[in-house]
Amino acid sequence: MAGLSYTEIAKTDHVFSTFSHNLLNLHNTQKNKEGAVTGSWTDIDWPLKMNQLLIALVLAVLSMTEGLDITNLHACTNKTNDLRLDCSYTTTGSKAVQYEWSLSDGKRTLVVASTIHPEAQAATFKNRVKTILKDTLLRLTLTGFGDSDDGAFTCHLHSDIEPKKDVNKTISVKHGICCQGVTQTLE
């Protein structure tokens, strides 16, 4: 808990302590002369209360592990002057991932291809773009890659898995980046 003051830690501990006591109904318990706990809960209540606490804990942990992450972004051009962008990602959910490719030249940002906002695709990219989404790889192929297409390409992924998540990764692209060493094929 680095960065937290003693007061903040004490408040956090108090909130958790209050939550757990209320959840387990321990606020009405007492100890008798022999040291045994007596009060409002019984042996029958105990497993139920522990199950409730376990479910709350599991849900809290799962909400932190669900998600989406971009692991790699590669760019290259081939002999026919097509640009290929590969955006590899990981996801822990089963729902489909939505995407948006954009290009920024420092002055403006254009949508190259999108399932998030398909109507926003810039006219200059219509009929020049092919996208393939397979397994955990999103590939964009841009035909006729020219000087006006140089810039920063961004792979933006969106997941509706709770909690909803958006991730981005950007790569600067200029002419002359060959596809050597990038051999993954999708069809």
Coordinates of C-alpha atoms in Angstrom, one line a residue:
M1 CA 0.0 0.0 0.0
A2 CA 2.8 2.4 -0.9
G3 CA 1.8 5.9 -1.3
L4 CA -1.1 5.8 1.2
S5 CA -1.0 7.6 4.5
Y6 CA -1.6 5.9 7.8
T7 CA -5.0 7.6 8.0
E8 CA -6.0 6.3 4.5
I9 CA -4.9 2.8 5.4
A10 CA -6.8 3.0 8.7
K11 CA -10.0 4.2 6.8
T12 CA -9.6 1.3 4.3
D13 CA -9.2 -1.2 7.1
H14 CA -12.2 0.2 9.0
V15 CA -14.4 0.0 5.8
F16 CA -13.4 -3.6 5.2
S17 CA -13.8 -4.5 8.9
T18 CA -17.3 -3.0 9.0
F19 CA -18.2 -4.8 5.7
S20 CA -17.0 -8.2 6.9
H21 CA -18.6 -7.8 10.4
N22 CA -21.9 -6.8 8.8
L23 CA -21.7 -9.6 6.2
L24 CA -20.9 -12.2 8.8
N25 CA -23.4 -10.7 11.4
L26 CA -20.6 -10.5 13.9
H27 CA -21.6 -7.1 15.3
N28 CA -24.0 -8.8 17.8
T29 CA -21.6 -11.4 19.1
Q30 CA -20.1 -11.8 22.6
K31 CA -17.7 -14.0 24.4
N32 CA -18.9 -16.0 27.4
K33 CA -16.7 -16.8 30.5
E34 CA -15.2 -19.8 28.8
G35 CA -14.2 -17.7 25.7
A36 CA -16.8 -19.2 23.4
V37 CA -18.4 -16.8 20.9
T38 CA -22.2 -16.4 21.4
G39 CA -24.7 -14.1 19.8
S40 CA -26.7 -13.7 16.6
W41 CA -25.1 -16.3 14.4
T42 CA -25.2 -20.1 14.6
D43 CA -23.3 -23.0 13.2
I44 CA -26.0 -23.1 10.4
D45 CA -25.4 -19.4 9.5
W46 CA -21.6 -19.7 9.4
P47 CA -21.3 -21.7 6.1
L48 CA -23.8 -19.5 4.4
K49 CA -22.0 -16.3 5.5
M50 CA -18.6 -17.7 4.4
N51 CA -20.1 -18.6 1.0
Q52 CA -21.3 -15.1 0.6
L53 CA -17.9 -13.7 1.5
L54 CA -16.2 -16.1 -0.9
I55 CA -18.5 -15.1 -3.7
A56 CA -17.9 -11.4 -3.1
L57 CA -14.1 -12.1 -3.1
V58 CA -14.2 -14.2 -6.3
L59 CA -16.3 -11.5 -8.1
A60 CA -13.8 -8.8 -7.1
V61 CA -10.9 -10.8 -8.3
L62 CA -12.6 -11.7 -11.6
S63 CA -13.4 -8.1 -12.4
M64 CA -9.7 -7.3 -12.2
T65 CA -8.6 -10.2 -14.5
E66 CA -11.2 -9.8 -17.2
G67 CA -10.1 -7.9 -20.2
L68 CA -8.3 -7.1 -23.3
D69 CA -4.7 -6.2 -24.1
I70 CA -2.8 -5.6 -27.3
T71 CA 0.4 -7.6 -27.3
N72 CA 2.1 -6.6 -30.6
L73 CA 1.7 -4.2 -33.5
H74 CA 3.7 -4.8 -36.6
A75 CA 3.8 -2.9 -39.9
C76 CA 5.4 -3.8 -43.3
T77 CA 5.1 -3.2 -47.0
N78 CA 5.3 -5.8 -49.8
K79 CA 6.6 -5.7 -53.3
T80 CA 3.2 -4.5 -54.7
N81 CA 3.3 -1.5 -52.4
D82 CA 0.6 -2.7 -50.0
L83 CA 0.9 -1.9 -46.3
R84 CA 0.2 -4.7 -43.9
L85 CA -0.6 -4.0 -40.2
D86 CA -0.9 -6.8 -37.7
C87 CA -2.4 -6.1 -34.3
S88 CA -2.1 -9.1 -32.0
Y89 CA -4.1 -9.2 -28.8
T90 CA -5.3 -11.3 -25.8
T91 CA -8.8 -11.4 -24.4
T92 CA -10.3 -13.3 -21.5
G93 CA -13.8 -13.1 -22.8
S94 CA -15.8 -14.9 -25.4
K95 CA -17.6 -11.9 -26.9
A96 CA -16.4 -10.5 -30.2
V97 CA -13.9 -7.7 -30.2
Q98 CA -14.7 -4.5 -32.2
Y99 CA -11.9 -2.5 -33.8
E100 CA -11.0 0.8 -35.4
W101 CA -7.8 1.5 -37.4
S102 CA -6.9 5.2 -37.7
L103 CA -4.1 7.2 -39.2
S104 CA -2.7 10.5 -37.8
D105 CA -0.3 12.7 -39.7
G106 CA 0.1 15.2 -36.8
K107 CA -2.5 17.6 -38.3
R108 CA -5.6 15.3 -38.6
T109 CA -6.8 11.8 -37.7
L110 CA -8.6 9.7 -40.3
V111 CA -10.5 6.5 -39.8
V112 CA -9.0 3.8 -42.0
A113 CA -11.4 0.9 -41.1
S114 CA -13.8 0.4 -38.3
T115 CA -16.5 -1.9 -36.9
I116 CA -17.1 0.6 -34.1
H117 CA -17.8 3.6 -36.4
P118 CA -18.0 2.2 -39.9
E119 CA -19.7 5.4 -41.2
A120 CA -16.6 7.4 -40.2
Q121 CA -14.2 5.7 -42.7
A122 CA -12.4 8.4 -44.7
A123 CA -13.2 8.4 -48.4
T124 CA -9.5 8.0 -49.3
F125 CA -9.5 4.5 -47.8
K126 CA -12.7 3.2 -49.3
N127 CA -12.0 0.3 -51.7
R128 CA -8.3 0.2 -50.6
V129 CA -8.7 -1.6 -47.3
K130 CA -9.1 -5.2 -46.3
T131 CA -9.4 -6.3 -42.7
I132 CA -9.3 -9.8 -41.3
L133 CA -10.1 -10.6 -37.7
K134 CA -9.2 -14.2 -36.8
D135 CA -8.5 -15.7 -33.4
T136 CA -6.5 -13.0 -31.6
L137 CA -5.0 -11.2 -34.7
L138 CA -6.5 -8.2 -36.5
R139 CA -4.9 -7.6 -39.9
L140 CA -5.3 -4.5 -42.0
T141 CA -4.0 -4.5 -45.6
L142 CA -4.0 -1.1 -47.3
T143 CA -3.4 -1.2 -51.1
G144 CA -1.5 1.5 -52.9
F145 CA 0.4 2.7 -49.9
G146 CA 1.7 6.2 -50.8
D147 CA 3.4 9.3 -49.3
S148 CA 0.0 10.6 -48.1
D149 CA -0.4 7.4 -46.1
D150 CA 2.7 7.9 -44.0
G151 CA 2.0 8.6 -40.3
A152 CA 1.0 7.0 -37.0
F153 CA -1.4 4.1 -37.4
T154 CA -3.5 3.2 -34.3
C155 CA -5.1 -0.1 -33.6
H156 CA -8.0 0.5 -31.3
L157 CA -9.8 -2.5 -29.8
H158 CA -13.1 -2.4 -27.8
S159 CA -14.7 -5.1 -25.7
D160 CA -18.1 -5.2 -24.2
I161 CA -17.0 -7.7 -21.5
E162 CA -17.6 -6.3 -18.1
P163 CA -15.8 -4.1 -17.2
K164 CA -15.9 -2.7 -20.7
K165 CA -12.5 -2.0 -22.0
D166 CA -10.8 0.0 -24.8
V167 CA -7.1 -0.5 -25.6
N168 CA -4.9 1.3 -28.2
K169 CA -1.5 0.8 -29.7
T170 CA 0.2 3.1 -32.2
I171 CA 3.0 2.5 -34.7
S172 CA 4.7 5.1 -37.0
V173 CA 4.8 3.9 -40.6
K174 CA 6.9 5.2 -43.6
H175 CA 7.7 3.6 -46.9
G176 CA 10.3 0.9 -47.1
I177 CA 9.4 -1.3 -44.2
C178 CA 9.7 -4.8 -45.7
C179 CA 7.7 -7.8 -44.5
Q180 CA 10.7 -9.9 -43.7
G181 CA 10.4 -11.9 -40.6
V182 CA 6.6 -11.4 -40.5
T183 CA 5.3 -14.7 -41.7
Q184 CA 1.9 -15.3 -40.1
T185 CA -0.7 -15.9 -42.8
L186 CA -4.4 -15.5 -42.4
E187 CA -7.0 -16.6 -45.0

